[in-house]
């Protein structure tokens, strides 16, 4: 059964919201500093890179595809942009253009291959990931960049304030980029022609084609956007870690996929929402942060993350099955 | 191409054989005879089985129309379970007792893997979770369990009998290759000569239809994922024996490569079609490229890039041929073609 962009909203997101609320209540009761501004800003900073990628991947998933190559794309983009910045003294404008441009062109390449090869997007992007990542590591010999230009290392903080104790609070580059990414994704999906076409393409590609949508053009736009987002997110990540490592990002793709899908985006396409994606992301982040605050050894973080994902997909599937039993003809 | 050859060897396998011949021809002038010198062949024979066994595990899940992202985590957990049993054994054990302990350790590993498979199968078969999602969760869970229990450390030093699995040879054939051959042969028979194999492939084509023909697809999926996990466990044993150690994070970079190897070997990514022989050929192609790159002093990452490039190139050739087929058909004299041929080919390699 396919859900429209609007009808899917209430149940999945409501359920996730309640789980998150319960976690927040329990954590705040046990560790009062959980809800401190500092901790919240820290969580946002740490999750910004994954979050920005989720905002792009969501659109790919709704369009019925999947992209595995974004981490490799981001690695190339940040490496190229900061190498150029170190060598020529280029500024923000140039590195944003370089990272965005590389991301966009690699994304367009993905889109073109997905449209023409006629094989599943997961296979295409696994192959492009291997090619991009392999070439990157061969060219760079796997060497990190530790010295970044000072203006880049300083970041772009907004609303810098400090409290009586001298703690400094600021809306960092990471946070405003994260917010901006989700706002843009929301606007694209809900307020534009492009967004409607993406839902239509994911819901029923054959119907979309027969209605006369340019599905090739749409695929190019969707994967190109994902690449662009990955390119820009890579700068946010490099600014956060204050270094560029060509091997740091690849291997973390599936974390991003998990967050997007926990939020209710279907891997079959046609459904998903920005609110859901934010909640899926929040669930994983709050749990990781909560475990750390509760003093659970970081060795067990993966285990609990996995437990949450398995439990969530099992419950989600149970609900889908009930719906299926109520209306078997539509399954 | 003669019809008989096409039918028995299969279109995809013929293409892979052609690719293999092409690679050998291209490699010969570049590398000379070092590639096929005994040392080169030996290193290939010891390296191929790791990726090979993992790819076989992935193939089982792919054929059923699913995917198993948890195979590597499962392989490592199984190896760690076996290692735990071996380490718990009394110091001076020898003779029959030692053999019994070793057998027990491998069985413990297989049982651990079966338990993971049971969880995957329950999620996919009974709860109808999409396979990517279910195994993404269990991958994190299983890896997390292994990291939590070992604190990410390495368990090493195993008895010689276990190490024999990774570095020994029987009659000149390296033990890992022998194991890979046995598992591949066993899976080949299971998939083509038994009712379960037929059901498994049919589920990949049309699960709804299989269910409506009165077959319990839920139980069949449960068995499919248990089989996948247990094949993955054998890969875990080979890795453990080769490195003389077990760890939660061995072989992680292989995960997406196994999918690449399967698809190159003609296993349809949407399920239903594919042969063990094709996968073996594609593994030989990948291994040949990898060894050639090592001999040419290329970085191992360039190997990865070439692997990805080969898959894209093969798919591109397929896509171009599909585009040209109607054109060629009109140019040629009208040949009798089986109906529906084209739609099957459009979905993926059919043999």
XYZ file of C-alpha atoms in Angstrom:
682
model
C 0.000 0.000 0.000
C 1.429 3.376 -0.955
C 0.906 6.376 1.210
C 0.542 9.871 -0.101
C 2.801 12.618 1.146
C 0.238 13.816 3.657
C -1.658 10.763 4.815
C 1.486 9.082 6.141
C 2.199 11.823 8.622
C 0.338 11.062 11.813
C 1.040 7.456 12.876
C 4.756 6.810 12.264
C 5.932 10.222 13.378
C 3.603 10.291 16.366
C 4.891 6.938 17.552
C 8.529 7.983 17.164
C 7.798 11.287 18.876
C 6.325 9.492 21.876
C 9.337 7.171 22.170
C 11.692 10.156 21.995
C 9.625 12.044 24.563
C 9.785 9.066 26.913
C 13.567 8.850 26.465
C 13.946 12.571 27.143
C 11.815 12.360 30.305
C 13.721 9.365 31.678
C 17.132 10.838 30.823
C 16.277 14.219 32.312
C 15.097 12.555 35.510
C 18.320 10.543 35.785
C 20.757 13.172 34.508
C 19.473 16.747 34.870
C 22.232 18.132 32.663
C 20.811 16.223 29.686
C 18.586 19.165 28.809
C 21.272 21.797 29.418
C 21.837 24.106 26.481
C 25.419 22.974 26.270
C 24.482 19.307 25.896
C 21.806 20.066 23.331
C 24.216 22.162 21.268
C 26.775 19.385 21.527
C 24.308 16.797 20.236
C 23.374 19.065 17.329
C 27.006 19.706 16.447
C 27.914 16.039 16.547
C 24.989 14.961 14.387
C 25.111 17.797 11.842
C 26.993 15.908 9.129
C 24.753 12.825 9.284
C 21.700 15.052 9.563
C 22.482 17.099 6.470
C 23.047 13.881 4.534
C 19.733 12.494 5.798
C 17.976 15.567 4.378
C 19.381 14.724 0.938
C 18.985 10.963 1.152
C 15.339 11.390 2.161
C 14.585 12.850 -1.264
C 16.414 9.990 -3.001
C 14.495 7.424 -0.933
C 11.141 9.075 -1.646
C 12.005 8.999 -5.347
C 12.334 5.221 -5.005
C 16.126 5.066 -5.171
C 18.982 4.810 -2.736
C 22.442 6.322 -2.731
C 25.388 4.579 -1.067
C 28.112 6.700 -2.648
C 27.521 9.983 -0.796
C 30.234 9.374 1.798
C 32.805 8.833 -0.950
C 31.495 11.921 -2.778
C 31.799 13.981 0.415
C 35.350 12.731 0.989
C 36.426 13.805 -2.495
C 34.686 17.182 -2.172
C 36.259 18.144 1.148
C 39.693 16.898 0.168
C 39.704 18.845 -3.091
C 38.227 22.023 -1.606
C 40.633 22.230 1.316
C 43.662 21.240 -0.723
C 42.875 24.141 -3.043
C 42.253 26.462 -0.101
C 45.610 25.535 1.447
C 47.470 25.934 -1.823
C 45.958 29.127 -3.200
C 44.478 30.947 -0.263
C 40.963 30.711 -1.662
C 38.114 31.870 0.597
C 34.705 30.560 1.671
C 33.087 31.374 -1.668
C 35.615 29.348 -3.615
C 35.609 26.271 -1.395
C 31.821 26.183 -1.260
C 31.805 26.385 -5.044
C 34.431 23.648 -5.391
C 32.872 21.246 -2.869
C 29.362 21.897 -4.161
C 30.471 21.613 -7.766
C 32.278 18.309 -7.248
C 29.340 16.937 -5.263
C 26.852 18.058 -7.891
C 28.789 16.602 -10.808
C 29.365 13.231 -9.109
C 25.694 13.197 -8.130
C 24.674 13.913 -11.711
C 26.921 11.046 -12.812
C 25.048 8.747 -10.404
C 21.745 10.009 -11.749
C 22.794 9.456 -15.334
C 24.000 5.917 -14.602
C 20.861 5.015 -12.651
C 18.707 6.235 -15.543
C 20.645 4.545 -18.327
C 21.981 1.265 -16.892
C 18.571 -0.071 -15.923
C 19.914 -1.777 -12.787
C 19.020 -1.096 -9.174
C 20.322 2.194 -7.783
C 21.912 0.417 -4.816
C 24.153 -1.556 -7.185
C 25.009 1.481 -9.310
C 25.972 3.563 -6.293
C 27.972 0.754 -4.677
C 29.960 0.593 -7.917
C 30.423 4.374 -8.146
C 31.372 4.458 -4.477
C 34.112 1.885 -5.131
C 35.383 3.841 -8.127
C 35.309 7.273 -6.442
C 36.770 6.081 -3.160
C 39.410 3.923 -4.834
C 40.606 6.792 -7.007
C 40.574 9.233 -4.071
C 42.752 6.987 -1.913
C 45.099 6.200 -4.773
C 45.591 9.877 -5.607
C 45.911 11.094 -2.016
C 47.752 7.972 -0.759
C 45.374 8.061 2.200
C 47.088 11.074 3.754
C 45.165 13.364 6.096
C 45.171 17.159 5.950
C 45.775 18.495 9.445
C 46.515 22.162 8.804
C 43.451 24.059 7.679
C 43.283 27.777 6.829
C 42.653 29.812 10.012
C 39.476 31.435 8.693
C 38.115 27.933 8.052
C 39.158 26.551 11.432
C 37.376 29.460 13.154
C 34.054 28.587 11.552
C 31.074 30.848 11.220
C 29.345 31.165 14.589
C 26.137 33.174 14.937
C 24.538 34.632 18.066
C 27.597 34.153 20.245
C 26.701 34.699 23.906
C 28.182 33.627 27.185
C 26.569 32.988 30.553
C 27.614 34.122 34.031
C 30.067 31.233 34.423
C 31.838 32.175 31.221
C 30.548 29.268 29.115
C 30.233 30.371 25.518
C 27.141 29.431 23.539
C 26.940 29.895 19.807
C 24.934 28.719 16.865
C 27.801 27.141 14.977
C 28.190 26.551 11.267
C 27.133 22.943 11.885
C 23.852 23.884 13.513
C 22.662 26.522 11.094
C 23.687 24.379 8.131
C 21.688 21.475 9.591
C 18.598 23.629 10.089
C 18.959 25.119 6.624
C 19.318 21.659 5.039
C 16.062 20.414 6.568
C 14.226 23.643 5.699
C 15.306 23.345 2.071
C 14.343 19.655 1.945
C 10.938 20.463 3.456
C 10.372 23.283 1.000
C 11.425 21.190 -2.003
C 9.219 18.236 -1.016
C 6.117 20.116 0.075
C 6.006 23.384 -1.793
C 7.412 22.724 -5.234
C 6.436 20.990 -8.423
C 9.684 19.033 -8.167
C 8.650 17.619 -4.770
C 5.326 16.340 -6.097
C 7.066 14.713 -9.025
C 9.512 13.017 -6.645
C 6.630 11.486 -4.660
C 4.951 10.413 -7.887
C 8.134 8.868 -9.275
C 8.726 6.892 -6.076
C 5.107 5.846 -5.734
C 4.796 4.421 -9.210
C 7.617 5.015 -11.675
C 5.754 3.516 -14.623
C 2.720 5.723 -14.006
C 4.941 8.770 -13.619
C 6.582 7.979 -16.935
C 3.266 7.481 -18.716
C 1.853 10.690 -17.310
C 4.749 12.328 -19.094
C 7.231 13.234 -16.373
C 10.777 13.287 -17.630
C 11.961 10.507 -15.349
C 15.560 10.798 -16.549
C 15.587 14.514 -15.822
C 13.995 13.858 -12.426
C 16.604 11.218 -11.550
C 19.367 13.620 -12.532
C 17.879 16.290 -10.275
C 17.384 13.913 -7.329
C 20.875 12.361 -7.394
C 22.461 15.687 -8.329
C 20.829 17.274 -5.283
C 22.077 14.424 -3.076
C 25.602 14.965 -4.423
C 25.382 18.713 -3.869
C 24.205 18.190 -0.299
C 27.012 15.673 0.319
C 29.591 18.114 -1.062
C 28.410 20.943 1.173
C 28.007 18.686 4.208
C 31.615 17.603 3.794
C 32.777 21.158 4.560
C 30.607 21.248 7.669
C 32.152 17.960 8.794
C 35.730 19.073 8.075
C 35.100 22.260 10.059
C 33.752 20.211 12.991
C 36.621 17.702 13.143
C 39.199 20.376 12.191
C 40.919 17.979 9.830
C 40.315 16.141 6.576
C 40.827 12.409 6.372
C 40.002 10.596 3.126
C 39.142 7.424 5.043
C 37.020 8.918 7.841
C 33.634 9.041 6.128
C 33.308 5.941 3.954
C 31.823 3.070 5.939
C 29.365 5.341 7.734
C 26.818 5.443 4.887
C 24.576 2.858 6.449
C 24.220 4.945 9.637
C 22.648 7.676 7.523
C 20.394 5.200 5.714
C 19.280 3.804 9.081
C 18.353 7.245 10.418
C 16.355 8.125 7.295
C 14.481 4.837 7.277
C 13.781 4.837 11.026
C 11.921 8.072 10.330
C 9.482 6.225 8.107
C 10.944 6.742 4.640
C 10.104 3.595 2.730
C 12.879 1.874 0.811
C 10.306 1.167 -1.881
C 9.814 4.864 -2.477
C 6.819 7.135 -2.454
C 6.645 7.806 1.254
C 8.617 9.661 3.866
C 8.634 13.049 5.504
C 11.129 15.597 6.743
C 9.630 15.484 10.234
C 10.039 11.706 10.314
C 13.638 11.927 9.167
C 14.402 14.472 11.892
C 12.788 12.227 14.497
C 14.667 9.142 13.258
C 17.900 11.072 13.495
C 16.985 12.386 16.946
C 16.205 8.900 18.233
C 19.702 7.599 17.456
C 21.477 10.756 18.652
C 19.576 11.021 21.930
C 20.166 7.356 22.655
C 23.897 7.594 22.011
C 24.181 10.768 24.084
C 22.028 9.297 26.844
C 24.146 6.142 27.071
C 27.269 8.270 27.369
C 25.677 10.424 30.086
C 24.544 7.335 31.969
C 28.127 6.117 31.976
C 27.572 3.074 29.752
C 30.867 1.987 28.201
C 31.191 3.268 24.638
C 31.952 -0.314 23.571
C 28.244 -1.075 23.949
C 26.936 1.913 21.926
C 26.646 -0.063 18.681
C 24.804 -2.850 20.443
C 22.135 -0.545 21.838
C 21.850 1.353 18.548
C 21.266 -1.963 16.796
C 18.743 -2.981 19.427
C 16.789 0.248 18.889
C 16.814 -0.186 15.102
C 15.701 -3.827 15.278
C 12.975 -3.036 17.817
C 11.773 -0.049 15.791
C 11.601 -1.908 12.472
C 9.854 -4.850 14.139
C 7.186 -2.594 15.645
C 6.829 -0.605 12.417
C 6.412 -3.843 10.478
C 3.834 -5.066 12.974
C 1.772 -1.942 12.377
C 2.126 -2.255 8.611
C 0.972 -5.874 8.867
C -2.173 -4.917 10.763
C -2.970 -2.403 8.051
C -2.339 -5.142 5.511
C -4.755 -7.481 7.273
C -7.429 -4.816 7.405
C -7.196 -4.166 3.682
C -5.609 -7.238 2.111
C -6.707 -6.301 -1.373
C -4.424 -3.300 -1.447
C -1.255 -5.046 -0.391
C 26.876 -18.710 -30.657
C 25.842 -22.338 -30.729
C 22.589 -22.840 -28.924
C 23.842 -25.837 -26.948
C 26.791 -23.889 -25.525
C 24.498 -21.034 -24.678
C 22.098 -23.328 -22.872
C 24.601 -25.306 -20.826
C 27.126 -22.607 -19.952
C 24.753 -19.688 -19.943
C 24.945 -16.252 -21.477
C 26.356 -14.477 -18.406
C 29.004 -17.116 -17.832
C 30.099 -16.959 -21.465
C 30.450 -13.234 -21.103
C 32.471 -13.655 -17.927
C 34.706 -16.224 -19.600
C 35.291 -13.754 -22.418
C 36.112 -11.066 -19.860
C 38.520 -13.456 -18.145
C 40.255 -14.289 -21.438
C 40.484 -10.593 -22.227
C 42.034 -9.860 -18.843
C 44.594 -12.631 -19.254
C 45.526 -11.287 -22.687
C 45.811 -7.745 -21.327
C 47.779 -8.825 -18.276
C 50.280 -11.024 -20.109
C 52.334 -8.272 -21.806
C 52.115 -6.007 -18.741
C 53.172 -8.439 -16.081
C 54.705 -11.307 -17.950
C 54.514 -14.811 -16.558
C 54.748 -13.726 -12.901
C 50.943 -13.666 -12.733
C 50.644 -17.377 -13.445
C 53.835 -18.419 -11.691
C 53.194 -20.864 -8.829
C 53.628 -18.101 -6.238
C 51.024 -15.907 -7.919
C 48.539 -18.753 -8.238
C 49.128 -19.797 -4.639
C 48.473 -16.323 -3.256
C 45.289 -16.118 -5.341
C 44.159 -19.497 -4.032
C 44.593 -18.359 -0.436
C 42.974 -14.935 -0.931
C 39.938 -15.757 -3.031
C 38.055 -17.939 -0.489
C 37.517 -15.148 2.079
C 35.649 -12.868 -0.288
C 34.315 -15.973 -2.035
C 32.588 -17.502 0.986
C 31.153 -14.130 2.006
C 29.863 -13.614 -1.538
C 28.259 -17.057 -1.521
C 26.453 -16.066 1.668
C 25.269 -12.833 0.072
C 24.197 -14.765 -3.031
C 21.757 -16.934 -1.071
C 20.017 -13.853 0.320
C 20.061 -12.048 -3.045
C 18.541 -15.039 -4.861
C 15.583 -15.049 -2.494
C 14.930 -11.435 -3.458
C 16.508 -10.046 -0.302
C 19.869 -8.853 0.918
C 21.923 -9.588 4.017
C 24.049 -6.722 5.271
C 24.844 -8.571 8.496
C 27.006 -11.346 6.968
C 30.342 -9.875 7.988
C 29.245 -9.046 11.503
C 27.869 -12.586 11.715
C 31.108 -14.106 10.395
C 33.096 -12.243 13.035
C 30.704 -13.124 15.860
C 30.817 -16.797 14.843
C 34.618 -16.707 14.799
C 34.638 -15.041 18.211
C 32.245 -17.664 19.608
C 34.508 -20.426 18.319
C 37.521 -18.603 19.726
C 35.839 -18.308 23.113
C 35.270 -22.071 23.259
C 38.884 -22.748 22.227
C 40.171 -20.357 24.865
C 37.987 -21.881 27.553
C 39.476 -25.326 26.878
C 41.842 -26.730 29.516
C 45.511 -25.982 28.867
C 46.976 -29.434 28.357
C 44.205 -30.954 26.227
C 45.492 -33.152 23.434
C 44.525 -36.044 21.192
C 40.858 -36.928 20.986
C 39.878 -34.391 23.626
C 41.465 -31.532 21.679
C 39.761 -32.617 18.467
C 36.451 -32.777 20.319
C 36.981 -29.272 21.685
C 37.860 -27.947 18.237
C 34.786 -29.533 16.704
C 32.736 -28.120 19.557
C 34.171 -24.668 18.926
C 33.222 -24.721 15.249
C 29.765 -26.010 16.136
C 29.368 -23.207 18.661
C 30.296 -20.728 15.940
C 27.780 -22.250 13.536
C 25.084 -22.231 16.225
C 25.773 -18.539 16.959
C 25.473 -17.749 13.273
C 22.272 -19.780 13.059
C 20.828 -17.711 15.900
C 21.569 -14.495 13.985
C 20.009 -16.065 10.909
C 16.958 -16.971 12.963
C 16.574 -13.334 14.006
C 17.031 -12.097 10.409
C 14.630 -14.726 9.089
C 12.003 -13.899 11.697
C 12.228 -10.197 10.892
C 12.099 -10.701 7.124
C 9.847 -13.746 6.881
C 7.376 -13.429 9.738
C 7.376 -9.692 10.469
C 7.760 -8.720 6.795
C 10.459 -6.128 7.459
C 12.305 -5.139 4.303
C 15.557 -7.155 4.189
C 17.855 -4.122 3.879
C 16.308 -2.581 6.953
C 16.192 -5.758 9.046
C 19.775 -6.761 8.316
C 21.001 -3.181 8.737
C 19.644 -3.386 12.271
C 21.036 -6.841 13.013
C 24.384 -5.843 11.472
C 24.700 -3.029 14.020
C 23.347 -5.241 16.807
C 25.650 -8.205 16.099
C 28.722 -6.059 15.588
C 27.838 -4.136 18.740
C 27.539 -7.389 20.671
C 30.951 -8.528 19.420
C 32.560 -5.174 20.284
C 30.838 -5.037 23.656
C 31.980 -8.533 24.627
C 35.570 -8.213 23.414
C 36.007 -4.460 23.949
C 37.231 -4.387 20.368
C 40.276 -6.489 21.207
C 41.768 -9.351 19.238
C 41.506 -12.971 20.408
C 44.467 -14.909 19.047
C 46.620 -18.063 19.228
C 44.649 -21.091 18.183
C 45.634 -24.773 18.023
C 47.372 -26.027 14.838
C 44.311 -27.961 13.613
C 42.329 -24.731 13.390
C 45.195 -22.912 11.677
C 45.307 -25.750 9.143
C 41.900 -24.554 7.890
C 43.486 -21.288 6.849
C 46.982 -22.136 5.723
C 47.170 -25.891 5.204
C 46.863 -27.802 1.960
C 45.446 -31.182 1.028
C 47.142 -32.793 -1.942
C 48.491 -29.416 -3.044
C 45.085 -27.738 -2.885
C 45.000 -24.973 -0.279
C 42.535 -25.746 2.484
C 40.574 -22.444 2.190
C 40.075 -23.068 -1.516
C 38.947 -26.614 -0.775
C 36.426 -25.319 1.780
C 35.214 -22.698 -0.686
C 34.842 -25.367 -3.374
C 32.887 -27.649 -1.040
C 30.528 -24.875 0.078
C 30.064 -23.648 -3.501
C 29.344 -27.179 -4.729
C 26.991 -27.843 -1.831
C 25.097 -24.611 -2.470
C 24.995 -25.331 -6.196
C 23.349 -28.700 -5.559
C 21.042 -27.272 -2.907
C 19.893 -24.412 -5.135
C 19.349 -26.364 -8.351
C 18.522 -29.925 -7.285
C 16.300 -29.608 -4.220
C 12.758 -28.342 -3.667
C 14.069 -25.781 -1.177
C 16.420 -24.337 -3.796
C 13.603 -24.034 -6.299
C 11.373 -22.327 -3.759
C 14.209 -19.973 -2.829
C 14.734 -18.826 -6.411
C 11.023 -18.606 -7.109
C 10.556 -16.389 -4.067
C 13.059 -14.031 -5.630
C 10.950 -13.849 -8.790
C 7.527 -13.509 -7.260
C 7.038 -14.084 -3.586
C 3.291 -13.479 -3.700
C 2.828 -16.148 -6.358
C 4.843 -18.677 -4.357
C 2.726 -17.939 -1.291
C -0.496 -18.321 -3.222
C 0.691 -21.718 -4.490
C 0.438 -22.944 -0.926
C 4.095 -22.747 0.063
C 4.953 -21.367 3.469
C 7.210 -18.538 2.322
C 7.728 -17.382 5.873
C 9.382 -20.637 6.905
C 11.332 -20.723 3.640
C 12.680 -17.206 4.264
C 13.623 -18.206 7.798
C 15.659 -21.103 6.421
C 17.160 -18.871 3.717
C 18.563 -16.396 6.215
C 19.794 -19.180 8.508
C 21.623 -20.695 5.532
C 23.112 -17.292 4.655
C 24.372 -16.807 8.196
C 25.882 -20.269 8.394
C 27.756 -19.826 5.103
C 28.974 -16.501 6.506
C 30.189 -18.374 9.596
C 32.448 -20.584 7.440
C 33.966 -17.379 6.032
C 34.512 -16.264 9.612
C 36.334 -19.532 10.400
C 38.611 -19.159 7.367
C 39.486 -15.566 8.322
C 40.092 -16.617 11.911
C 42.378 -19.458 10.808
C 44.282 -17.353 8.283
C 44.988 -14.477 10.667
C 45.344 -16.766 13.722
C 43.027 -14.303 15.454
C 39.401 -13.204 15.701
C 38.087 -9.663 16.018
C 34.775 -7.811 15.773
C 35.836 -5.764 12.744
C 37.683 -8.083 10.340
C 36.776 -7.880 6.664
C 34.322 -5.002 7.013
C 35.372 -3.439 3.714
C 34.179 -6.614 1.969
C 30.488 -5.944 2.668
C 29.596 -3.925 -0.414
C 32.184 -5.777 -2.518
C 30.262 -9.044 -1.999
C 27.208 -7.443 -3.602
C 29.379 -6.170 -6.442
C 30.834 -9.672 -6.973
C 27.369 -11.258 -7.006
C 25.924 -8.797 -9.512
C 28.973 -9.126 -11.756
C 28.469 -12.890 -11.531
C 24.982 -12.555 -12.953
C 23.020 -12.855 -9.706
C 20.037 -10.603 -10.288
C 19.972 -7.903 -7.609
C 16.193 -8.174 -7.510
C 16.375 -11.920 -6.953
C 15.322 -15.055 -8.733
C 18.100 -15.533 -11.245
C 21.712 -16.491 -10.897
C 24.087 -19.414 -10.797
C 26.852 -20.384 -8.420
C 29.119 -20.902 -11.453
C 28.698 -17.280 -12.504
C 29.638 -16.057 -9.066
C 32.743 -18.273 -9.021
C 33.798 -16.895 -12.403
C 33.262 -13.316 -11.273
C 35.325 -13.993 -8.143
C 38.140 -15.357 -10.303
C 37.957 -12.197 -12.441
C 38.080 -9.948 -9.370
C 40.927 -11.940 -7.809
C 42.919 -11.859 -11.041
C 42.583 -8.075 -11.182
C 43.567 -7.773 -7.552
C 46.677 -9.959 -7.933
C 47.653 -8.205 -11.160
C 47.392 -4.856 -9.351
C 49.613 -6.115 -6.552
C 52.221 -7.332 -9.060
C 52.064 -3.984 -10.871
C 52.553 -2.151 -7.552
C 49.190 -0.412 -7.773
C 47.528 0.555 -4.521
C 44.879 -1.838 -3.226
C 42.403 1.009 -3.531
C 42.954 1.263 -7.242
C 41.913 -2.398 -7.323
C 38.633 -1.389 -5.686
C 38.164 1.359 -8.275
C 38.807 -1.083 -11.122
C 36.346 -3.583 -9.643
C 33.655 -0.917 -9.536
C 34.564 0.248 -13.024
C 34.292 -3.305 -14.416
C 30.800 -3.700 -12.988
C 29.714 -0.359 -14.472
C 31.280 -1.225 -17.828
C 29.605 -4.646 -17.973
C 26.231 -3.096 -17.087
C 26.741 -0.366 -19.667
C 27.449 -2.922 -22.390
C 24.303 -4.787 -21.347
C 22.240 -1.591 -21.452
C 23.576 -0.600 -24.869
C 22.845 -4.091 -26.208
C 19.289 -3.913 -24.894
C 18.874 -0.580 -26.674
C 20.294 -1.947 -29.901
C 18.432 -5.255 -29.843
C 15.232 -4.047 -31.576
C 17.370 -2.352 -34.199
C 19.438 -5.478 -34.814
C 16.294 -7.598 -34.914
C 14.835 -5.500 -37.708
C 18.104 -5.552 -39.634
C 18.402 -9.309 -39.449
C 16.096 -11.755 -41.123
C 13.136 -12.437 -38.824
C 14.400 -15.119 -36.459
C 11.977 -17.024 -34.279
C 12.523 -15.733 -30.746
C 10.870 -17.002 -27.614
C 8.185 -14.608 -26.470
C 8.912 -12.564 -23.390
C 12.668 -12.963 -23.785
C 13.244 -9.256 -23.846
C 11.306 -8.440 -20.707
C 13.298 -11.003 -18.738
C 16.567 -9.591 -20.009
C 15.525 -6.068 -19.217
C 15.114 -6.938 -15.561
C 18.478 -8.552 -15.215
C 20.726 -11.302 -16.422
C 18.603 -14.380 -16.796
C 21.159 -17.070 -16.410
